Amino acid sequence: MRSAAPRALKSTGAVAAAGALLLAAACAQADDIATDRPDFVESSDVVGKGVFQIETSFAYESDRNDGVRTRVRSTPTLLRYGISDTVELRAETDGYLHERVRAGGVSDTESGAADASIGLKWHLQDGDAAGHRPALALLAHVDLESGSAAFRAPAEVPSLRVVAEWELPGDAAFGVMGGAAYDKDELRDDRYWSGILAATYSRPLIGALRGFVEVAGQALRGERRGGDVVTFDTGVTYALSSDTLVDLSVNLGLNEHTPDRAIGIGFSHRFR
């Protein structure tokens, strides 16, 4: 009679092989690129020690207010480099700006470089879905007076933001970001604090396609400081590989102080 041992060994080997494949797939999914675009709420993830990541895009913004029509084209770009497994260096800019303003049949056009921002992101803790504990990150940035004269801010603007992200069933996620920026009012020649508060929800759609919706208070300030800037944002991302992502987003202004609409097409890649 033939021994059952070889068959048992084959079965055990098959189970082990299947387990290894599942583990490899899970690890690959966990190691997929995490970007800070296209939504306004930043990710709590950092890129990792020695990893460089670029997130760039083309954006078009339009607004009409009191008979004045404004059109702005820009190239928002974020550069991220991991100095440790929990801290990354960041450099950000709206890139090249082309603005056209039309009022009363007269048009005026300005082109040039936007201001740049430098900063740090610190990943404070990992999330725990079972315990409903969010992943947390702290971001500190300074906007520099570095752009072309037409687009240069009147002063350097430091900001501090905190991000919390919760993992939800079905690979969905919910994120909240709050913070503050110390801005300057050029007309009054004084400084003031503005608030930041936004929430986003994302989930898989089909395959590597993922969608999000968001409400973003990008600048919360009084009427005398220019009013609140608040948007409703939605869009999709598509993973071309574990290191490359493309995205499409639409932003709608929710009040008169916010540009009416904007659309962005982005590309992100991780070098490791």
PDB file of C-alpha atoms in Angstrom:
ATOM      1  CA  MET A   1       0.000   0.000   0.000  1.00  0.00           C
ATOM      2  CA  ARG A   2       1.293   3.447  -0.966  1.00  0.00           C
ATOM      3  CA  SER A   3       2.299   5.777   1.906  1.00  0.00           C
ATOM      4  CA  ALA A   4       0.166   8.892   2.501  1.00  0.00           C
ATOM      5  CA  ALA A   5       3.236  10.928   3.512  1.00  0.00           C
ATOM      6  CA  PRO A   6       4.156  12.205   0.015  1.00  0.00           C
ATOM      7  CA  ARG A   7       0.584  13.353  -0.525  1.00  0.00           C
ATOM      8  CA  ALA A   8       0.563  15.104   2.856  1.00  0.00           C
ATOM      9  CA  LEU A   9       3.857  16.785   2.039  1.00  0.00           C
ATOM     10  CA  LYS A  10       2.493  17.968  -1.315  1.00  0.00           C
ATOM     11  CA  SER A  11      -0.625  19.361   0.358  1.00  0.00           C
ATOM     12  CA  THR A  12       1.451  21.118   2.996  1.00  0.00           C
ATOM     13  CA  GLY A  13       3.714  22.538   0.304  1.00  0.00           C
ATOM     14  CA  ALA A  14       0.745  23.785  -1.695  1.00  0.00           C
ATOM     15  CA  VAL A  15      -0.744  25.500   1.362  1.00  0.00           C
ATOM     16  CA  ALA A  16       2.613  27.089   2.217  1.00  0.00           C
ATOM     17  CA  ALA A  17       3.057  28.304  -1.360  1.00  0.00           C
ATOM     18  CA  ALA A  18      -0.444  29.789  -1.413  1.00  0.00           C
ATOM     19  CA  GLY A  19       0.202  31.484   1.933  1.00  0.00           C
ATOM     20  CA  ALA A  20       3.460  32.939   0.657  1.00  0.00           C
ATOM     21  CA  LEU A  21       1.710  34.342  -2.428  1.00  0.00           C
ATOM     22  CA  LEU A  22      -1.017  35.910  -0.316  1.00  0.00           C
ATOM     23  CA  LEU A  23       1.571  37.402   2.037  1.00  0.00           C
ATOM     24  CA  ALA A  24       3.565  38.792  -0.894  1.00  0.00           C
ATOM     25  CA  ALA A  25       0.416  40.325  -2.373  1.00  0.00           C
ATOM     26  CA  ALA A  26      -0.496  41.905   0.968  1.00  0.00           C
ATOM     27  CA  CYS A  27       3.000  43.330   1.388  1.00  0.00           C
ATOM     28  CA  ALA A  28       2.969  44.717  -2.160  1.00  0.00           C
ATOM     29  CA  GLN A  29      -0.388  46.381  -1.493  1.00  0.00           C
ATOM     30  CA  ALA A  30       0.860  47.859   1.791  1.00  0.00           C
ATOM     31  CA  ASP A  31       3.935  49.213  -0.019  1.00  0.00           C
ATOM     32  CA  ASP A  32       1.985  50.964  -2.769  1.00  0.00           C
ATOM     33  CA  ILE A  33       2.824  54.625  -3.354  1.00  0.00           C
ATOM     34  CA  ALA A  34       0.977  57.040  -1.020  1.00  0.00           C
ATOM     35  CA  THR A  35       0.622  60.598  -2.326  1.00  0.00           C
ATOM     36  CA  ASP A  36      -0.412  63.940  -0.854  1.00  0.00           C
ATOM     37  CA  ARG A  37      -2.421  64.780  -3.969  1.00  0.00           C
ATOM     38  CA  PRO A  38      -4.935  65.258  -5.481  1.00  0.00           C
ATOM     39  CA  ASP A  39      -7.031  65.994  -2.371  1.00  0.00           C
ATOM     40  CA  PHE A  40      -6.266  68.900  -0.031  1.00  0.00           C
ATOM     41  CA  VAL A  41      -5.915  66.699   3.071  1.00  0.00           C
ATOM     42  CA  GLU A  42      -2.367  65.369   3.259  1.00  0.00           C
ATOM     43  CA  SER A  43      -1.570  61.693   3.751  1.00  0.00           C
ATOM     44  CA  SER A  44      -0.251  60.640   7.163  1.00  0.00           C
ATOM     45  CA  ASP A  45       2.405  58.501   5.415  1.00  0.00           C
ATOM     46  CA  VAL A  46       6.000  59.511   4.744  1.00  0.00           C
ATOM     47  CA  VAL A  47       8.034  58.166   1.824  1.00  0.00           C
ATOM     48  CA  GLY A  48      10.631  56.255   3.886  1.00  0.00           C
ATOM     49  CA  LYS A  49      14.354  56.671   4.468  1.00  0.00           C
ATOM     50  CA  GLY A  50      16.361  57.406   1.316  1.00  0.00           C
ATOM     51  CA  VAL A  51      13.256  57.504  -0.908  1.00  0.00           C
ATOM     52  CA  PHE A  52      12.567  60.430  -3.267  1.00  0.00           C
ATOM     53  CA  GLN A  53       9.069  61.121  -4.578  1.00  0.00           C
ATOM     54  CA  ILE A  54       7.774  63.704  -7.054  1.00  0.00           C
ATOM     55  CA  GLU A  55       4.111  64.707  -7.310  1.00  0.00           C
ATOM     56  CA  THR A  56       3.364  67.136 -10.131  1.00  0.00           C
ATOM     57  CA  SER A  57       0.392  68.289 -12.170  1.00  0.00           C
ATOM     58  CA  PHE A  58      -1.216  70.754 -14.551  1.00  0.00           C
ATOM     59  CA  ALA A  59      -4.059  72.819 -13.071  1.00  0.00           C
ATOM     60  CA  TYR A  60      -6.577  75.239 -14.567  1.00  0.00           C
ATOM     61  CA  GLU A  61      -8.613  77.589 -12.362  1.00  0.00           C
ATOM     62  CA  SER A  62     -11.427  79.966 -13.343  1.00  0.00           C
ATOM     63  CA  ASP A  63     -13.438  82.564 -11.455  1.00  0.00           C
ATOM     64  CA  ARG A  64     -16.025  85.246 -12.212  1.00  0.00           C
ATOM     65  CA  ASN A  65     -16.888  87.901  -9.643  1.00  0.00           C
ATOM     66  CA  ASP A  66     -18.455  91.360 -10.086  1.00  0.00           C
ATOM     67  CA  GLY A  67     -17.870  91.277 -13.848  1.00  0.00           C
ATOM     68  CA  VAL A  68     -14.193  90.341 -13.498  1.00  0.00           C
ATOM     69  CA  ARG A  69     -13.139  87.030 -15.084  1.00  0.00           C
ATOM     70  CA  THR A  70      -9.906  85.393 -13.960  1.00  0.00           C
ATOM     71  CA  ARG A  71      -8.182  82.380 -15.519  1.00  0.00           C
ATOM     72  CA  VAL A  72      -5.050  80.817 -14.004  1.00  0.00           C
ATOM     73  CA  ARG A  73      -2.907  77.984 -15.321  1.00  0.00           C
ATOM     74  CA  SER A  74      -0.297  76.454 -12.995  1.00  0.00           C
ATOM     75  CA  THR A  75       1.944  73.438 -12.477  1.00  0.00           C
ATOM     76  CA  PRO A  76       1.691  72.479  -8.768  1.00  0.00           C
ATOM     77  CA  THR A  77       4.635  70.296  -7.735  1.00  0.00           C
ATOM     78  CA  LEU A  78       5.668  68.630  -4.472  1.00  0.00           C
ATOM     79  CA  LEU A  79       9.078  67.043  -3.869  1.00  0.00           C
ATOM     80  CA  ARG A  80       9.481  64.640  -0.915  1.00  0.00           C
ATOM     81  CA  TYR A  81      12.636  63.000   0.449  1.00  0.00           C
ATOM     82  CA  GLY A  82      12.798  60.635   3.422  1.00  0.00           C
ATOM     83  CA  ILE A  83      15.526  61.441   5.946  1.00  0.00           C
ATOM     84  CA  SER A  84      14.310  58.627   8.217  1.00  0.00           C
ATOM     85  CA  ASP A  85      11.480  56.115   8.338  1.00  0.00           C
ATOM     86  CA  THR A  86       9.266  58.662  10.106  1.00  0.00           C
ATOM     87  CA  VAL A  87      10.440  62.083   8.840  1.00  0.00           C
ATOM     88  CA  GLU A  88      10.581  63.560   5.337  1.00  0.00           C
ATOM     89  CA  LEU A  89      11.820  66.830   3.831  1.00  0.00           C
ATOM     90  CA  ARG A  90       9.396  68.640   1.532  1.00  0.00           C
ATOM     91  CA  ALA A  91       9.585  71.383  -1.113  1.00  0.00           C
ATOM     92  CA  GLU A  92       6.395  72.612  -2.757  1.00  0.00           C
ATOM     93  CA  THR A  93       5.323  75.230  -5.293  1.00  0.00           C
ATOM     94  CA  ASP A  94       2.504  76.070  -7.705  1.00  0.00           C
ATOM     95  CA  GLY A  95       5.257  76.185 -10.319  1.00  0.00           C
ATOM     96  CA  TYR A  96       4.781  78.293 -13.430  1.00  0.00           C
ATOM     97  CA  LEU A  97       1.746  80.591 -13.291  1.00  0.00           C
ATOM     98  CA  HIS A  98      -0.099  82.186 -16.196  1.00  0.00           C
ATOM     99  CA  GLU A  99      -2.938  84.493 -15.121  1.00  0.00           C
ATOM    100  CA  ARG A 100      -5.393  86.331 -17.355  1.00  0.00           C
ATOM    101  CA  VAL A 101      -7.821  88.894 -15.933  1.00  0.00           C
ATOM    102  CA  ARG A 102     -10.586  90.354 -18.076  1.00  0.00           C
ATOM    103  CA  ALA A 103     -12.844  93.228 -17.006  1.00  0.00           C
ATOM    104  CA  GLY A 104     -14.916  95.640 -19.087  1.00  0.00           C
ATOM    105  CA  GLY A 105     -13.547  94.257 -22.344  1.00  0.00           C
ATOM    106  CA  VAL A 106      -9.934  94.833 -21.275  1.00  0.00           C
ATOM    107  CA  SER A 107      -7.546  91.931 -20.605  1.00  0.00           C
ATOM    108  CA  ASP A 108      -4.357  91.842 -18.577  1.00  0.00           C
ATOM    109  CA  THR A 109      -1.940  88.896 -18.497  1.00  0.00           C
ATOM    110  CA  GLU A 110       0.822  88.007 -16.048  1.00  0.00           C
ATOM    111  CA  SER A 111       3.215  85.051 -16.132  1.00  0.00           C
ATOM    112  CA  GLY A 112       5.955  83.886 -13.810  1.00  0.00           C
ATOM    113  CA  ALA A 113       7.029  81.646 -10.953  1.00  0.00           C
ATOM    114  CA  ALA A 114       4.953  81.006  -7.847  1.00  0.00           C
ATOM    115  CA  ASP A 115       6.367  81.174  -4.328  1.00  0.00           C
ATOM    116  CA  ALA A 116       8.012  78.022  -2.971  1.00  0.00           C
ATOM    117  CA  SER A 117       7.435  76.333   0.373  1.00  0.00           C
ATOM    118  CA  ILE A 118       9.777  74.141   2.407  1.00  0.00           C
ATOM    119  CA  GLY A 119       8.878  71.913   5.305  1.00  0.00           C
ATOM    120  CA  LEU A 120       8.900  68.669   7.242  1.00  0.00           C
ATOM    121  CA  LYS A 121       6.395  65.875   7.773  1.00  0.00           C
ATOM    122  CA  TRP A 122       6.655  63.694  10.855  1.00  0.00           C
ATOM    123  CA  HIS A 123       4.700  60.424  10.968  1.00  0.00           C
ATOM    124  CA  LEU A 124       3.691  60.212  14.634  1.00  0.00           C
ATOM    125  CA  GLN A 125       1.939  56.841  14.771  1.00  0.00           C
ATOM    126  CA  ASP A 126       0.535  54.041  12.630  1.00  0.00           C
ATOM    127  CA  GLY A 127      -3.179  53.429  12.520  1.00  0.00           C
ATOM    128  CA  ASP A 128      -4.964  50.446  14.043  1.00  0.00           C
ATOM    129  CA  ALA A 129      -8.257  49.617  12.321  1.00  0.00           C
ATOM    130  CA  ALA A 130      -9.232  47.042  14.976  1.00  0.00           C
ATOM    131  CA  GLY A 131      -8.767  49.552  17.766  1.00  0.00           C
ATOM    132  CA  HIS A 132     -10.133  52.499  15.734  1.00  0.00           C
ATOM    133  CA  ARG A 133      -6.848  54.316  16.279  1.00  0.00           C
ATOM    134  CA  PRO A 134      -5.948  56.780  13.494  1.00  0.00           C
ATOM    135  CA  ALA A 135      -2.592  57.185  11.818  1.00  0.00           C
ATOM    136  CA  LEU A 136      -1.199  60.606  12.744  1.00  0.00           C
ATOM    137  CA  ALA A 137       1.234  63.044  11.142  1.00  0.00           C
ATOM    138  CA  LEU A 138       2.464  66.568  11.863  1.00  0.00           C
ATOM    139  CA  LEU A 139       3.461  68.972   9.064  1.00  0.00           C
ATOM    140  CA  ALA A 140       5.421  72.213   9.506  1.00  0.00           C
ATOM    141  CA  HIS A 141       5.939  74.465   6.459  1.00  0.00           C
ATOM    142  CA  VAL A 142       7.161  77.951   5.610  1.00  0.00           C
ATOM    143  CA  ASP A 143       5.997  79.682   2.418  1.00  0.00           C
ATOM    144  CA  LEU A 144       8.896  81.766   1.102  1.00  0.00           C
ATOM    145  CA  GLU A 145       8.899  85.113  -0.716  1.00  0.00           C
ATOM    146  CA  SER A 146      10.554  83.501  -3.717  1.00  0.00           C
ATOM    147  CA  GLY A 147       8.232  83.909  -6.701  1.00  0.00           C
ATOM    148  CA  SER A 148       8.010  86.451  -9.496  1.00  0.00           C
ATOM    149  CA  ALA A 149       7.024  89.989  -8.469  1.00  0.00           C
ATOM    150  CA  ALA A 150       3.441  89.602  -9.739  1.00  0.00           C
ATOM    151  CA  PHE A 151       2.785  86.527  -7.575  1.00  0.00           C
ATOM    152  CA  ARG A 152       5.079  87.020  -4.593  1.00  0.00           C
ATOM    153  CA  ALA A 153       3.474  86.991  -1.141  1.00  0.00           C
ATOM    154  CA  PRO A 154       4.037  90.049   1.084  1.00  0.00           C
ATOM    155  CA  ALA A 155       5.816  87.972   3.760  1.00  0.00           C
ATOM    156  CA  GLU A 156       6.958  84.507   4.705  1.00  0.00           C
ATOM    157  CA  VAL A 157       4.048  82.428   5.991  1.00  0.00           C
ATOM    158  CA  PRO A 158       4.685  79.617   8.520  1.00  0.00           C
ATOM    159  CA  SER A 159       2.001  76.968   8.985  1.00  0.00           C
ATOM    160  CA  LEU A 160       1.392  73.918  11.142  1.00  0.00           C
ATOM    161  CA  ARG A 161      -1.015  71.068  10.311  1.00  0.00           C
ATOM    162  CA  VAL A 162      -2.049  67.811  11.969  1.00  0.00           C
ATOM    163  CA  VAL A 163      -3.445  64.885   9.942  1.00  0.00           C
ATOM    164  CA  ALA A 164      -5.479  61.942  11.264  1.00  0.00           C
ATOM    165  CA  GLU A 165      -6.430  58.998   9.013  1.00  0.00           C
ATOM    166  CA  TRP A 166      -8.760  56.109   9.829  1.00  0.00           C
ATOM    167  CA  GLU A 167      -8.846  52.823   7.907  1.00  0.00           C
ATOM    168  CA  LEU A 168     -12.428  51.725   7.145  1.00  0.00           C
ATOM    169  CA  PRO A 169     -13.929  48.441   5.933  1.00  0.00           C
ATOM    170  CA  GLY A 170     -13.544  47.667   2.236  1.00  0.00           C
ATOM    171  CA  ASP A 171     -10.163  49.447   1.982  1.00  0.00           C
ATOM    172  CA  ALA A 172     -11.914  52.812   2.390  1.00  0.00           C
ATOM    173  CA  ALA A 173     -10.339  55.646   4.391  1.00  0.00           C
ATOM    174  CA  PHE A 174     -11.394  58.827   6.174  1.00  0.00           C
ATOM    175  CA  GLY A 175      -8.995  61.673   6.874  1.00  0.00           C
ATOM    176  CA  VAL A 176      -9.144  64.975   8.743  1.00  0.00           C
ATOM    177  CA  MET A 177      -6.585  67.793   8.681  1.00  0.00           C
ATOM    178  CA  GLY A 178      -6.573  70.839  10.931  1.00  0.00           C
ATOM    179  CA  GLY A 179      -4.054  73.596  11.399  1.00  0.00           C
ATOM    180  CA  ALA A 180      -3.189  77.273  11.242  1.00  0.00           C
ATOM    181  CA  ALA A 181      -1.086  79.690   9.189  1.00  0.00           C
ATOM    182  CA  TYR A 182       0.453  83.006  10.270  1.00  0.00           C
ATOM    183  CA  ASP A 183      -0.293  85.243   7.296  1.00  0.00           C
ATOM    184  CA  LYS A 184       0.216  88.909   6.462  1.00  0.00           C
ATOM    185  CA  ASP A 185      -2.393  91.464   5.400  1.00  0.00           C
ATOM    186  CA  GLU A 186      -0.605  93.663   2.881  1.00  0.00           C
ATOM    187  CA  LEU A 187      -3.254  96.417   2.958  1.00  0.00           C
ATOM    188  CA  ARG A 188      -3.218  96.767   6.744  1.00  0.00           C
ATOM    189  CA  ASP A 189       0.465  95.855   7.067  1.00  0.00           C
ATOM    190  CA  ASP A 190      -0.134  93.473   9.973  1.00  0.00           C
ATOM    191  CA  ARG A 191      -0.025  89.748  10.672  1.00  0.00           C
ATOM    192  CA  TYR A 192      -2.948  87.460  11.489  1.00  0.00           C
ATOM    193  CA  TRP A 193      -3.788  83.790  12.031  1.00  0.00           C
ATOM    194  CA  SER A 194      -5.941  81.861   9.577  1.00  0.00           C
ATOM    195  CA  GLY A 195      -7.373  78.408  10.205  1.00  0.00           C
ATOM    196  CA  ILE A 196      -7.205  75.209   8.152  1.00  0.00           C
ATOM    197  CA  LEU A 197      -9.811  72.446   8.439  1.00  0.00           C
ATOM    198  CA  ALA A 198     -10.666  69.741   5.893  1.00  0.00           C
ATOM    199  CA  ALA A 199     -12.093  66.218   5.723  1.00  0.00           C
ATOM    200  CA  THR A 200     -11.831  63.612   2.965  1.00  0.00           C
ATOM    201  CA  TYR A 201     -13.274  60.156   2.250  1.00  0.00           C
ATOM    202  CA  SER A 202     -11.798  57.750  -0.292  1.00  0.00           C
ATOM    203  CA  ARG A 203     -12.533  54.211  -1.442  1.00  0.00           C
ATOM    204  CA  PRO A 204     -11.667  51.777  -4.258  1.00  0.00           C
ATOM    205  CA  LEU A 205     -13.898  51.930  -7.340  1.00  0.00           C
ATOM    206  CA  ILE A 206     -12.773  49.426  -9.979  1.00  0.00           C
ATOM    207  CA  GLY A 207      -9.424  47.617  -9.917  1.00  0.00           C
ATOM    208  CA  ALA A 208      -6.630  50.168  -9.412  1.00  0.00           C
ATOM    209  CA  LEU A 209      -9.082  53.088  -9.695  1.00  0.00           C
ATOM    210  CA  ARG A 210      -9.835  54.925  -6.447  1.00  0.00           C
ATOM    211  CA  GLY A 211     -12.171  57.877  -5.827  1.00  0.00           C
ATOM    212  CA  PHE A 212     -12.510  60.577  -3.171  1.00  0.00           C
ATOM    213  CA  VAL A 213     -14.810  63.375  -2.012  1.00  0.00           C
ATOM    214  CA  GLU A 214     -13.743  66.203   0.260  1.00  0.00           C
ATOM    215  CA  VAL A 215     -14.748  69.475   1.868  1.00  0.00           C
ATOM    216  CA  ALA A 216     -11.764  71.735   2.449  1.00  0.00           C
ATOM    217  CA  GLY A 217     -11.507  74.962   4.438  1.00  0.00           C
ATOM    218  CA  GLN A 218      -8.190  75.977   2.912  1.00  0.00           C
ATOM    219  CA  ALA A 219      -8.101  79.373   4.626  1.00  0.00           C
ATOM    220  CA  LEU A 220     -10.558  80.255   7.404  1.00  0.00           C
ATOM    221  CA  ARG A 221     -10.372  83.977   8.142  1.00  0.00           C
ATOM    222  CA  GLY A 222     -12.676  86.938   8.718  1.00  0.00           C
ATOM    223  CA  GLU A 223     -14.285  89.082   6.033  1.00  0.00           C
ATOM    224  CA  ARG A 224     -11.846  91.910   6.710  1.00  0.00           C
ATOM    225  CA  ARG A 225      -8.978  89.524   5.846  1.00  0.00           C
ATOM    226  CA  GLY A 226     -10.492  88.409   2.535  1.00  0.00           C
ATOM    227  CA  GLY A 227     -13.034  85.840   3.706  1.00  0.00           C
ATOM    228  CA  ASP A 228     -12.997  82.058   3.946  1.00  0.00           C
ATOM    229  CA  VAL A 229     -11.658  79.941   1.083  1.00  0.00           C
ATOM    230  CA  VAL A 230     -13.736  76.730   1.053  1.00  0.00           C
ATOM    231  CA  THR A 231     -14.029  74.091  -1.679  1.00  0.00           C
ATOM    232  CA  PHE A 232     -15.831  70.872  -2.456  1.00  0.00           C
ATOM    233  CA  ASP A 233     -13.376  68.507  -4.133  1.00  0.00           C
ATOM    234  CA  THR A 234     -13.740  65.192  -5.906  1.00  0.00           C
ATOM    235  CA  GLY A 235     -11.595  63.066  -8.175  1.00  0.00           C
ATOM    236  CA  VAL A 236      -9.967  59.745  -8.935  1.00  0.00           C
ATOM    237  CA  THR A 237      -6.506  58.195  -8.795  1.00  0.00           C
ATOM    238  CA  TYR A 238      -5.210  55.261 -10.838  1.00  0.00           C
ATOM    239  CA  ALA A 239      -2.151  53.213  -9.885  1.00  0.00           C
ATOM    240  CA  LEU A 240      -0.068  52.382 -12.962  1.00  0.00           C
ATOM    241  CA  SER A 241       2.319  50.437 -10.715  1.00  0.00           C
ATOM    242  CA  SER A 242       3.293  50.285  -7.037  1.00  0.00           C
ATOM    243  CA  ASP A 243       5.508  53.353  -7.643  1.00  0.00           C
ATOM    244  CA  THR A 244       3.475  55.397 -10.159  1.00  0.00           C
ATOM    245  CA  LEU A 245       0.093  57.083  -9.852  1.00  0.00           C
ATOM    246  CA  VAL A 246      -1.976  59.366 -12.096  1.00  0.00           C
ATOM    247  CA  ASP A 247      -4.953  61.441 -10.972  1.00  0.00           C
ATOM    248  CA  LEU A 248      -7.782  63.721 -12.036  1.00  0.00           C
ATOM    249  CA  SER A 249      -9.541  66.171  -9.714  1.00  0.00           C
ATOM    250  CA  VAL A 250     -12.241  68.843  -9.778  1.00  0.00           C
ATOM    251  CA  ASN A 251     -12.624  71.618  -7.166  1.00  0.00           C
ATOM    252  CA  LEU A 252     -15.745  73.779  -6.772  1.00  0.00           C
ATOM    253  CA  GLY A 253     -15.771  76.991  -4.768  1.00  0.00           C
ATOM    254  CA  LEU A 254     -18.440  77.076  -2.037  1.00  0.00           C
ATOM    255  CA  ASN A 255     -18.566  80.842  -1.497  1.00  0.00           C
ATOM    256  CA  GLU A 256     -17.859  84.132  -3.226  1.00  0.00           C
ATOM    257  CA  HIS A 257     -14.335  84.374  -1.789  1.00  0.00           C
ATOM    258  CA  THR A 258     -13.255  81.101  -3.452  1.00  0.00           C
ATOM    259  CA  PRO A 259     -12.490  80.606  -7.166  1.00  0.00           C
ATOM    260  CA  ASP A 260     -15.517  79.087  -8.913  1.00  0.00           C
ATOM    261  CA  ARG A 261     -13.851  75.944 -10.216  1.00  0.00           C
ATOM    262  CA  ALA A 262     -10.529  74.236 -10.872  1.00  0.00           C
ATOM    263  CA  ILE A 263      -9.425  71.050 -12.591  1.00  0.00           C
ATOM    264  CA  GLY A 264      -6.133  69.222 -12.156  1.00  0.00           C
ATOM    265  CA  ILE A 265      -4.367  66.347 -13.925  1.00  0.00           C
ATOM    266  CA  GLY A 266      -1.476  64.858 -11.962  1.00  0.00           C
ATOM    267  CA  PHE A 267       1.390  62.398 -12.095  1.00  0.00           C
ATOM    268  CA  SER A 268       3.349  60.989  -9.137  1.00  0.00           C
ATOM    269  CA  HIS A 269       6.370  58.680  -9.065  1.00  0.00           C
ATOM    270  CA  ARG A 270       8.486  57.176  -6.281  1.00  0.00           C
ATOM    271  CA  PHE A 271      12.223  56.567  -6.746  1.00  0.00           C
ATOM    272  CA  ARG A 272      13.715  53.963  -4.381  1.00  0.00           C
TER     273      ARG A 272
END
